[in-house]
Amino acid sequence: MKSSKSARPSSKVTLGMVAEASGVSPSTVSRILNGTAVVSQEKKDAVDRAIAELGFVPNPIARVLAGGRSLSVGVVTQAIDSPYYGVALRGIEEVLDAAGFVPLFASGHWNAKEEQRCIDTLRSRRVDGIIVLTGRLSDESLRKLAKELPVVVTGRTLKAPSLHALNFNDFEGARLATHHLLTLGHRKIAFIAGDPVHPDAQERLKGYRAALEAAGVKYKPALVLPGLFHEDSGVMAAERLIDSREPFTAIFAANDQMAFGASLALYRRGLRVPEDVSIVGFDDLAGAAHAIPPLTTIHQAGLELGRCAAQALLELLADKTPTTQLPEPRLIIRSSTRAL
């Protein structure tokens, strides 16, 4: 049976076919796709219509080889399943998608060698820029990378050409959390610290100590418990604290996940929050408002972090100096704290 004359032959749609259908040259179509064309909106609309009608799919590799952009951005996170960084990735995707860019995600797992492997892989994919969410790469490694392509890094203070750093004020956030407990009359305030190799964990410990000092409360090492920023470490830290028989009336955990774990440990030992022990977290994860009782915490918006990082990278790609900065920490008072 013969096919209908009106049926479109099965063939690959080429850039030349798009150019012929839109009435412009192939080089103009290429520049429009790369975002480098200086042409009228009428011509851009004609090319867009031709692409839609013909079903043309640009070849990203060919686009890069032609000297254009891949319209992709590499993102090195630490753990894709992290409640905090997962939300940050959503913020990155949201901003990049609106600008016509696609993010490529890779996890470094808090390991400098693994993070470098991720960067090497992303560069092999010809990404236009890279966002590094905290991590353990050295400042010198990031400066060197920024000589090759634009870089945005979070969780540190760093300056270099083609590099923009976003750093949250962890010290002030911890100071606010501890000060809140002090104003409620608490003086025996335990602190569940984060992994000490993380700069944010170090800053939060400093903020805790500064608030105690300002209130004239003596710092007691016995009230500081090690943690690793996940729920199980919060459980273990709270159990260790209870077993030590060191008196305490409140706990400040260096992130919400450890605060959730500490709350579970208190519940298992028959202690009520906040009637027996007040608890403050840090991050304001989505689950904090739905915990029982709802968790008092420091607001550090992961979504906003992701949006700011993506926006800063877009500004670097446009040869602009980014002015984007993270908002200051805010204390969110809920039901897990009360006055003595």
mmCIF file of C-alpha atoms in Angstrom:
data_model
loop_
_atom_site.group_PDB
_atom_site.id
_atom_site.type_symbol
_atom_site.label_atom_id
_atom_site.label_comp_id
_atom_site.label_asym_id
_atom_site.label_seq_id
_atom_site.Cartn_x
_atom_site.Cartn_y
_atom_site.Cartn_z
ATOM 1 C CA MET A 1 0.000 0.000 0.000
ATOM 2 C CA LYS A 2 1.382 3.365 -1.048
ATOM 3 C CA SER A 3 1.774 6.126 1.534
ATOM 4 C CA SER A 4 -0.065 9.418 1.211
ATOM 5 C CA LYS A 5 1.714 12.202 -0.701
ATOM 6 C CA SER A 6 0.996 14.598 2.187
ATOM 7 C CA ALA A 7 2.875 12.461 4.683
ATOM 8 C CA ARG A 8 6.209 13.968 5.787
ATOM 9 C CA PRO A 9 9.145 11.752 4.834
ATOM 10 C CA SER A 10 11.039 10.233 7.698
ATOM 11 C CA SER A 11 14.273 12.277 7.874
ATOM 12 C CA LYS A 12 16.323 14.156 10.400
ATOM 13 C CA VAL A 13 15.486 17.850 10.689
ATOM 14 C CA THR A 14 18.635 19.897 10.146
ATOM 15 C CA LEU A 15 19.653 23.425 11.047
ATOM 16 C CA GLY A 16 19.603 24.250 7.321
ATOM 17 C CA MET A 17 15.956 23.205 7.084
ATOM 18 C CA VAL A 18 15.110 25.515 9.994
ATOM 19 C CA ALA A 19 16.965 28.359 8.259
ATOM 20 C CA GLU A 20 15.084 27.801 4.982
ATOM 21 C CA ALA A 21 11.700 27.647 6.763
ATOM 22 C CA SER A 22 12.338 30.828 8.749
ATOM 23 C CA GLY A 23 13.901 32.832 5.924
ATOM 24 C CA VAL A 24 17.280 33.449 7.572
ATOM 25 C CA SER A 25 20.781 32.054 7.131
ATOM 26 C CA PRO A 26 21.979 28.913 8.950
ATOM 27 C CA SER A 27 24.576 31.005 10.804
ATOM 28 C CA THR A 28 21.816 33.287 12.099
ATOM 29 C CA VAL A 29 19.853 30.286 13.373
ATOM 30 C CA SER A 30 23.021 29.033 15.088
ATOM 31 C CA ARG A 31 23.646 32.388 16.787
ATOM 32 C CA ILE A 32 20.027 32.616 17.933
ATOM 33 C CA LEU A 33 20.264 29.148 19.464
ATOM 34 C CA ASN A 34 23.535 30.079 21.192
ATOM 35 C CA GLY A 35 22.100 33.309 22.543
ATOM 36 C CA THR A 36 24.727 35.421 20.743
ATOM 37 C CA ALA A 37 22.644 36.809 17.844
ATOM 38 C CA VAL A 38 21.913 40.528 17.524
ATOM 39 C CA VAL A 39 18.780 40.335 15.372
ATOM 40 C CA SER A 40 15.233 41.611 15.444
ATOM 41 C CA GLN A 41 12.568 39.972 17.583
ATOM 42 C CA GLU A 42 10.712 39.217 14.337
ATOM 43 C CA LYS A 43 13.551 36.988 13.134
ATOM 44 C CA LYS A 44 13.836 35.272 16.525
ATOM 45 C CA ASP A 45 10.081 34.553 16.464
ATOM 46 C CA ALA A 46 10.345 33.164 12.918
ATOM 47 C CA VAL A 47 13.130 30.793 13.963
ATOM 48 C CA ASP A 48 11.173 29.701 17.066
ATOM 49 C CA ARG A 49 8.114 28.933 14.881
ATOM 50 C CA ALA A 50 10.187 26.939 12.411
ATOM 51 C CA ILE A 51 11.807 24.931 15.211
ATOM 52 C CA ALA A 52 8.389 24.138 16.691
ATOM 53 C CA GLU A 53 6.791 23.211 13.364
ATOM 54 C CA LEU A 54 9.696 21.044 12.186
ATOM 55 C CA GLY A 55 10.422 19.470 15.574
ATOM 56 C CA PHE A 56 14.086 20.468 15.401
ATOM 57 C CA VAL A 57 16.241 19.366 18.372
ATOM 58 C CA PRO A 58 19.583 21.235 18.644
ATOM 59 C CA ASN A 59 22.709 19.115 19.062
ATOM 60 C CA PRO A 60 24.406 20.420 22.234
ATOM 61 C CA ILE A 61 27.791 18.919 21.305
ATOM 62 C CA ALA A 62 27.742 20.521 17.876
ATOM 63 C CA ARG A 63 26.728 23.809 19.482
ATOM 64 C CA VAL A 64 29.750 23.737 21.812
ATOM 65 C CA LEU A 65 32.136 22.769 19.008
ATOM 66 C CA ALA A 66 30.820 25.730 17.022
ATOM 67 C CA GLY A 67 31.968 28.020 19.827
ATOM 68 C CA GLY A 68 28.609 28.515 21.477
ATOM 69 C CA ARG A 69 27.291 27.658 24.915
ATOM 70 C CA SER A 70 26.035 24.274 26.002
ATOM 71 C CA LEU A 71 23.326 25.988 28.092
ATOM 72 C CA SER A 72 24.165 23.587 30.910
ATOM 73 C CA VAL A 73 25.519 24.272 34.403
ATOM 74 C CA GLY A 74 27.368 21.790 36.593
ATOM 75 C CA VAL A 75 26.294 21.563 40.219
ATOM 76 C CA VAL A 76 28.439 19.787 42.794
ATOM 77 C CA THR A 77 26.347 19.058 45.864
ATOM 78 C CA GLN A 78 27.367 16.878 48.802
ATOM 79 C CA ALA A 79 24.374 14.574 49.142
ATOM 80 C CA ILE A 80 21.417 14.702 46.773
ATOM 81 C CA ASP A 81 19.216 13.085 49.442
ATOM 82 C CA SER A 82 20.037 15.778 52.044
ATOM 83 C CA PRO A 83 16.878 17.539 53.304
ATOM 84 C CA TYR A 84 18.737 20.866 53.166
ATOM 85 C CA TYR A 85 20.748 20.545 49.964
ATOM 86 C CA GLY A 86 17.887 18.809 48.179
ATOM 87 C CA VAL A 87 15.802 21.969 48.545
ATOM 88 C CA ALA A 88 18.784 24.062 47.403
ATOM 89 C CA LEU A 89 18.985 21.976 44.221
ATOM 90 C CA ARG A 90 15.343 22.744 43.548
ATOM 91 C CA GLY A 91 16.090 26.458 43.858
ATOM 92 C CA ILE A 92 18.996 26.136 41.410
ATOM 93 C CA GLU A 93 16.871 24.221 38.917
ATOM 94 C CA GLU A 94 14.053 26.757 39.208
ATOM 95 C CA VAL A 95 16.231 29.764 38.310
ATOM 96 C CA LEU A 96 18.327 28.036 35.636
ATOM 97 C CA ASP A 97 15.261 26.567 33.915
ATOM 98 C CA ALA A 98 13.663 30.012 33.649
ATOM 99 C CA ALA A 99 16.862 31.240 31.938
ATOM 100 C CA GLY A 100 16.988 28.316 29.491
ATOM 101 C CA PHE A 101 19.807 26.434 31.217
ATOM 102 C CA VAL A 102 19.877 22.800 32.340
ATOM 103 C CA PRO A 103 21.622 21.790 35.608
ATOM 104 C CA LEU A 104 23.770 18.652 35.764
ATOM 105 C CA PHE A 105 24.013 17.368 39.353
ATOM 106 C CA ALA A 106 26.836 15.381 40.972
ATOM 107 C CA SER A 107 27.490 14.446 44.617
ATOM 108 C CA GLY A 108 30.881 14.964 46.257
ATOM 109 C CA HIS A 109 30.019 13.246 49.578
ATOM 110 C CA TRP A 110 32.178 15.668 51.603
ATOM 111 C CA ASN A 111 35.317 14.295 49.986
ATOM 112 C CA ALA A 112 37.741 16.624 48.178
ATOM 113 C CA LYS A 113 38.930 13.940 45.743
ATOM 114 C CA GLU A 114 35.362 12.956 44.917
ATOM 115 C CA GLU A 115 34.397 16.600 44.423
ATOM 116 C CA GLN A 116 37.315 17.080 42.026
ATOM 117 C CA ARG A 117 36.236 13.975 40.119
ATOM 118 C CA CYS A 118 32.726 15.466 39.827
ATOM 119 C CA ILE A 119 34.162 18.731 38.490
ATOM 120 C CA ASP A 120 36.335 16.908 35.950
ATOM 121 C CA THR A 121 33.292 14.949 34.756
ATOM 122 C CA LEU A 122 31.142 18.060 34.481
ATOM 123 C CA ARG A 123 33.855 19.923 32.572
ATOM 124 C CA SER A 124 34.078 17.020 30.134
ATOM 125 C CA ARG A 125 30.392 17.673 29.432
ATOM 126 C CA ARG A 126 31.336 21.247 28.446
ATOM 127 C CA VAL A 127 29.197 22.979 31.077
ATOM 128 C CA ASP A 128 29.152 26.788 30.904
ATOM 129 C CA GLY A 129 29.778 27.251 34.631
ATOM 130 C CA ILE A 130 29.883 25.382 37.938
ATOM 131 C CA ILE A 131 28.132 25.808 41.282
ATOM 132 C CA VAL A 132 29.797 24.140 44.270
ATOM 133 C CA LEU A 133 27.605 23.725 47.353
ATOM 134 C CA THR A 134 30.043 23.993 50.275
ATOM 135 C CA GLY A 135 32.322 20.935 50.162
ATOM 136 C CA ARG A 136 35.979 20.413 51.004
ATOM 137 C CA LEU A 137 37.814 21.564 47.910
ATOM 138 C CA SER A 138 40.590 23.997 48.788
ATOM 139 C CA ASP A 139 40.206 27.699 48.078
ATOM 140 C CA GLU A 140 43.181 27.446 45.727
ATOM 141 C CA SER A 141 41.458 24.671 43.724
ATOM 142 C CA LEU A 142 38.380 26.850 43.294
ATOM 143 C CA ARG A 143 40.446 29.883 42.257
ATOM 144 C CA LYS A 144 42.202 27.734 39.670
ATOM 145 C CA LEU A 145 38.871 26.404 38.373
ATOM 146 C CA ALA A 146 37.526 29.971 38.056
ATOM 147 C CA LYS A 147 40.328 30.739 35.571
ATOM 148 C CA GLU A 148 38.699 28.220 33.226
ATOM 149 C CA LEU A 149 34.979 28.983 33.682
ATOM 150 C CA PRO A 150 32.644 30.933 36.018
ATOM 151 C CA VAL A 151 32.258 29.480 39.516
ATOM 152 C CA VAL A 152 29.849 30.106 42.393
ATOM 153 C CA VAL A 153 30.664 28.507 45.741
ATOM 154 C CA THR A 154 28.626 28.513 48.943
ATOM 155 C CA GLY A 155 29.664 28.120 52.560
ATOM 156 C CA ARG A 156 32.862 30.166 52.472
ATOM 157 C CA THR A 157 34.265 33.658 52.012
ATOM 158 C CA LEU A 158 36.442 33.775 48.916
ATOM 159 C CA LYS A 159 37.316 36.359 46.259
ATOM 160 C CA ALA A 160 38.740 35.782 42.793
ATOM 161 C CA PRO A 161 37.998 36.813 39.189
ATOM 162 C CA SER A 162 35.019 34.922 37.700
ATOM 163 C CA LEU A 163 34.196 33.527 41.151
ATOM 164 C CA HIS A 164 31.413 34.512 43.545
ATOM 165 C CA ALA A 165 31.087 33.186 47.100
ATOM 166 C CA LEU A 166 27.904 33.026 49.161
ATOM 167 C CA ASN A 167 28.367 32.590 52.886
ATOM 168 C CA PHE A 168 25.619 32.378 55.493
ATOM 169 C CA ASN A 169 26.226 34.108 58.840
ATOM 170 C CA ASP A 170 26.378 30.919 60.908
ATOM 171 C CA PHE A 171 27.978 32.722 63.851
ATOM 172 C CA GLU A 172 25.075 35.159 64.178
ATOM 173 C CA GLY A 173 22.496 32.402 63.727
ATOM 174 C CA ALA A 174 24.001 30.387 66.588
ATOM 175 C CA ARG A 175 24.275 33.490 68.731
ATOM 176 C CA LEU A 176 20.578 34.236 68.155
ATOM 177 C CA ALA A 177 19.546 30.674 69.038
ATOM 178 C CA THR A 178 21.547 30.640 72.267
ATOM 179 C CA HIS A 179 20.454 34.164 73.181
ATOM 180 C CA HIS A 180 16.811 33.091 72.818
ATOM 181 C CA LEU A 181 17.299 30.322 75.376
ATOM 182 C CA LEU A 182 19.152 32.702 77.692
ATOM 183 C CA THR A 183 16.301 35.235 77.579
ATOM 184 C CA LEU A 184 13.935 32.435 78.615
ATOM 185 C CA GLY A 185 15.999 31.992 81.774
ATOM 186 C CA HIS A 186 18.045 28.952 80.731
ATOM 187 C CA ARG A 187 21.643 28.862 81.933
ATOM 188 C CA LYS A 188 22.485 25.161 81.569
ATOM 189 C CA ILE A 189 22.338 25.008 77.784
ATOM 190 C CA ALA A 190 23.791 21.981 76.037
ATOM 191 C CA PHE A 191 25.110 22.265 72.487
ATOM 192 C CA ILE A 192 25.153 19.428 69.943
ATOM 193 C CA ALA A 193 27.912 20.451 67.546
ATOM 194 C CA GLY A 194 28.304 19.574 63.876
ATOM 195 C CA ASP A 195 31.254 17.880 62.199
ATOM 196 C CA PRO A 196 34.231 20.053 63.266
ATOM 197 C CA VAL A 197 35.856 19.881 59.826
ATOM 198 C CA HIS A 198 32.946 21.934 58.449
ATOM 199 C CA PRO A 199 33.467 25.721 58.671
ATOM 200 C CA ASP A 200 29.764 26.258 59.434
ATOM 201 C CA ALA A 201 30.010 23.881 62.427
ATOM 202 C CA GLN A 202 32.970 25.845 63.753
ATOM 203 C CA GLU A 203 31.129 29.163 63.366
ATOM 204 C CA ARG A 204 28.018 27.855 65.133
ATOM 205 C CA LEU A 205 30.105 26.721 68.109
ATOM 206 C CA LYS A 206 31.702 30.167 68.239
ATOM 207 C CA GLY A 207 28.268 31.811 68.172
ATOM 208 C CA TYR A 208 27.054 29.602 71.021
ATOM 209 C CA ARG A 209 30.098 30.467 73.126
ATOM 210 C CA ALA A 210 29.837 34.189 72.346
ATOM 211 C CA ALA A 211 26.209 34.331 73.533
ATOM 212 C CA LEU A 212 27.106 32.570 76.783
ATOM 213 C CA GLU A 213 30.014 34.910 77.382
ATOM 214 C CA ALA A 214 27.896 38.009 76.701
ATOM 215 C CA ALA A 215 25.355 36.791 79.290
ATOM 216 C CA GLY A 216 28.053 36.045 81.868
ATOM 217 C CA VAL A 217 27.391 32.294 81.719
ATOM 218 C CA LYS A 218 30.476 30.105 82.075
ATOM 219 C CA TYR A 219 31.238 27.831 79.130
ATOM 220 C CA LYS A 220 31.205 24.158 80.187
ATOM 221 C CA PRO A 221 32.862 21.667 77.805
ATOM 222 C CA ALA A 222 30.778 18.888 79.423
ATOM 223 C CA LEU A 223 27.680 20.459 77.849
ATOM 224 C CA VAL A 224 29.095 20.328 74.318
ATOM 225 C CA LEU A 225 28.453 17.031 72.520
ATOM 226 C CA PRO A 226 29.878 15.976 69.139
ATOM 227 C CA GLY A 227 27.469 15.437 66.274
ATOM 228 C CA LEU A 228 27.599 14.740 62.533
ATOM 229 C CA PHE A 229 24.641 16.761 61.209
ATOM 230 C CA HIS A 230 22.299 13.763 60.878
ATOM 231 C CA GLU A 231 19.468 12.446 63.068
ATOM 232 C CA ASP A 232 21.266 9.430 64.511
ATOM 233 C CA SER A 233 24.101 11.599 65.779
ATOM 234 C CA GLY A 234 21.519 13.791 67.522
ATOM 235 C CA VAL A 235 20.050 10.729 69.232
ATOM 236 C CA MET A 236 23.472 9.533 70.377
ATOM 237 C CA ALA A 237 24.527 12.979 71.598
ATOM 238 C CA ALA A 238 21.366 13.455 73.669
ATOM 239 C CA GLU A 239 21.673 9.969 75.160
ATOM 240 C CA ARG A 240 25.298 10.656 76.062
ATOM 241 C CA LEU A 241 24.255 13.924 77.682
ATOM 242 C CA ILE A 242 21.533 12.283 79.774
ATOM 243 C CA ASP A 243 23.829 9.447 80.832
ATOM 244 C CA SER A 244 26.522 11.929 81.919
ATOM 245 C CA ARG A 245 24.128 13.277 84.580
ATOM 246 C CA GLU A 246 25.376 16.780 83.782
ATOM 247 C CA PRO A 247 22.405 19.073 84.610
ATOM 248 C CA PHE A 248 20.814 20.816 81.605
ATOM 249 C CA THR A 249 17.497 22.512 80.873
ATOM 250 C CA ALA A 250 17.889 23.227 77.146
ATOM 251 C CA ILE A 251 19.593 21.889 74.024
ATOM 252 C CA PHE A 252 20.743 23.875 71.013
ATOM 253 C CA ALA A 253 21.474 21.535 68.108
ATOM 254 C CA ALA A 254 23.649 22.789 65.225
ATOM 255 C CA ASN A 255 21.020 21.681 62.695
ATOM 256 C CA ASP A 256 17.386 20.581 62.640
ATOM 257 C CA GLN A 257 18.178 16.969 61.832
ATOM 258 C CA MET A 258 20.180 16.584 65.061
ATOM 259 C CA ALA A 259 17.434 18.448 66.944
ATOM 260 C CA PHE A 260 14.919 15.873 65.663
ATOM 261 C CA GLY A 261 17.199 13.081 66.863
ATOM 262 C CA ALA A 262 17.704 14.719 70.267
ATOM 263 C CA SER A 263 13.934 15.072 70.688
ATOM 264 C CA LEU A 264 13.503 11.360 70.006
ATOM 265 C CA ALA A 265 16.163 10.479 72.601
ATOM 266 C CA LEU A 266 14.445 12.672 75.207
ATOM 267 C CA TYR A 267 11.091 11.043 74.423
ATOM 268 C CA ARG A 268 12.584 7.571 74.881
ATOM 269 C CA ARG A 269 13.938 8.629 78.280
ATOM 270 C CA GLY A 270 10.602 10.030 79.428
ATOM 271 C CA LEU A 271 11.560 13.709 79.102
ATOM 272 C CA ARG A 272 9.087 16.122 77.561
ATOM 273 C CA VAL A 273 9.771 18.983 75.137
ATOM 274 C CA PRO A 274 9.476 21.778 76.174
ATOM 275 C CA GLU A 275 8.122 21.024 79.664
ATOM 276 C CA ASP A 276 11.347 19.333 80.808
ATOM 277 C CA VAL A 277 13.844 20.393 78.151
ATOM 278 C CA SER A 278 13.692 23.207 75.577
ATOM 279 C CA ILE A 279 15.181 22.532 72.126
ATOM 280 C CA VAL A 280 16.351 24.847 69.343
ATOM 281 C CA GLY A 281 17.520 23.722 65.903
ATOM 282 C CA PHE A 282 19.176 25.387 62.913
ATOM 283 C CA ASP A 283 18.118 25.477 59.209
ATOM 284 C CA ASP A 284 14.301 25.613 59.437
ATOM 285 C CA LEU A 285 13.764 22.506 57.322
ATOM 286 C CA ALA A 286 10.259 21.866 56.033
ATOM 287 C CA GLY A 287 9.741 19.246 58.763
ATOM 288 C CA ALA A 288 10.550 21.693 61.569
ATOM 289 C CA ALA A 289 7.101 23.298 61.454
ATOM 290 C CA HIS A 290 5.442 19.858 61.546
ATOM 291 C CA ALA A 291 7.499 18.282 64.333
ATOM 292 C CA ILE A 292 5.801 17.484 67.660
ATOM 293 C CA PRO A 293 6.080 20.018 69.127
ATOM 294 C CA PRO A 294 6.919 22.383 66.247
ATOM 295 C CA LEU A 295 10.625 23.196 66.426
ATOM 296 C CA THR A 296 12.040 26.609 67.305
ATOM 297 C CA THR A 297 14.941 27.108 64.892
ATOM 298 C CA ILE A 298 17.140 29.470 62.912
ATOM 299 C CA HIS A 299 15.844 30.129 59.412
ATOM 300 C CA GLN A 300 18.424 29.369 56.732
ATOM 301 C CA ALA A 301 16.472 28.887 53.538
ATOM 302 C CA GLY A 302 17.941 26.156 51.343
ATOM 303 C CA LEU A 303 15.619 27.197 48.514
ATOM 304 C CA GLU A 304 16.894 30.775 48.719
ATOM 305 C CA LEU A 305 20.499 29.530 48.777
ATOM 306 C CA GLY A 306 19.927 27.628 45.541
ATOM 307 C CA ARG A 307 18.191 30.553 43.880
ATOM 308 C CA CYS A 308 20.941 32.990 44.899
ATOM 309 C CA ALA A 309 23.692 30.644 43.681
ATOM 310 C CA ALA A 310 22.019 30.162 40.294
ATOM 311 C CA GLN A 311 21.314 33.873 39.884
ATOM 312 C CA ALA A 312 24.929 34.733 40.713
ATOM 313 C CA LEU A 313 26.188 32.266 38.105
ATOM 314 C CA LEU A 314 23.874 33.717 35.443
ATOM 315 C CA GLU A 315 25.275 37.160 36.242
ATOM 316 C CA LEU A 316 28.841 35.853 35.842
ATOM 317 C CA LEU A 317 27.895 34.282 32.497
ATOM 318 C CA ALA A 318 26.548 37.682 31.410
ATOM 319 C CA ASP A 319 29.913 39.274 32.325
ATOM 320 C CA LYS A 320 28.346 41.083 35.266
ATOM 321 C CA THR A 321 29.636 41.345 38.823
ATOM 322 C CA PRO A 322 27.175 39.456 41.052
ATOM 323 C CA THR A 323 25.686 41.421 43.929
ATOM 324 C CA THR A 324 23.564 38.564 45.238
ATOM 325 C CA GLN A 325 24.027 37.832 48.944
ATOM 326 C CA LEU A 326 22.241 35.552 51.380
ATOM 327 C CA PRO A 327 19.772 37.081 53.853
ATOM 328 C CA GLU A 328 20.715 37.360 57.519
ATOM 329 C CA PRO A 329 19.592 34.544 59.884
ATOM 330 C CA ARG A 330 16.194 34.807 61.560
ATOM 331 C CA LEU A 331 14.961 33.155 64.740
ATOM 332 C CA ILE A 332 11.700 31.271 64.193
ATOM 333 C CA ILE A 333 10.011 30.769 67.569
ATOM 334 C CA ARG A 334 7.664 27.789 67.746
ATOM 335 C CA SER A 335 6.606 25.456 70.544
ATOM 336 C CA SER A 336 9.794 23.573 71.469
ATOM 337 C CA THR A 337 11.073 26.273 73.854
ATOM 338 C CA ARG A 338 9.577 27.808 76.982
ATOM 339 C CA ALA A 339 10.617 30.038 79.871
ATOM 340 C CA LEU A 340 11.859 28.388 83.042
#
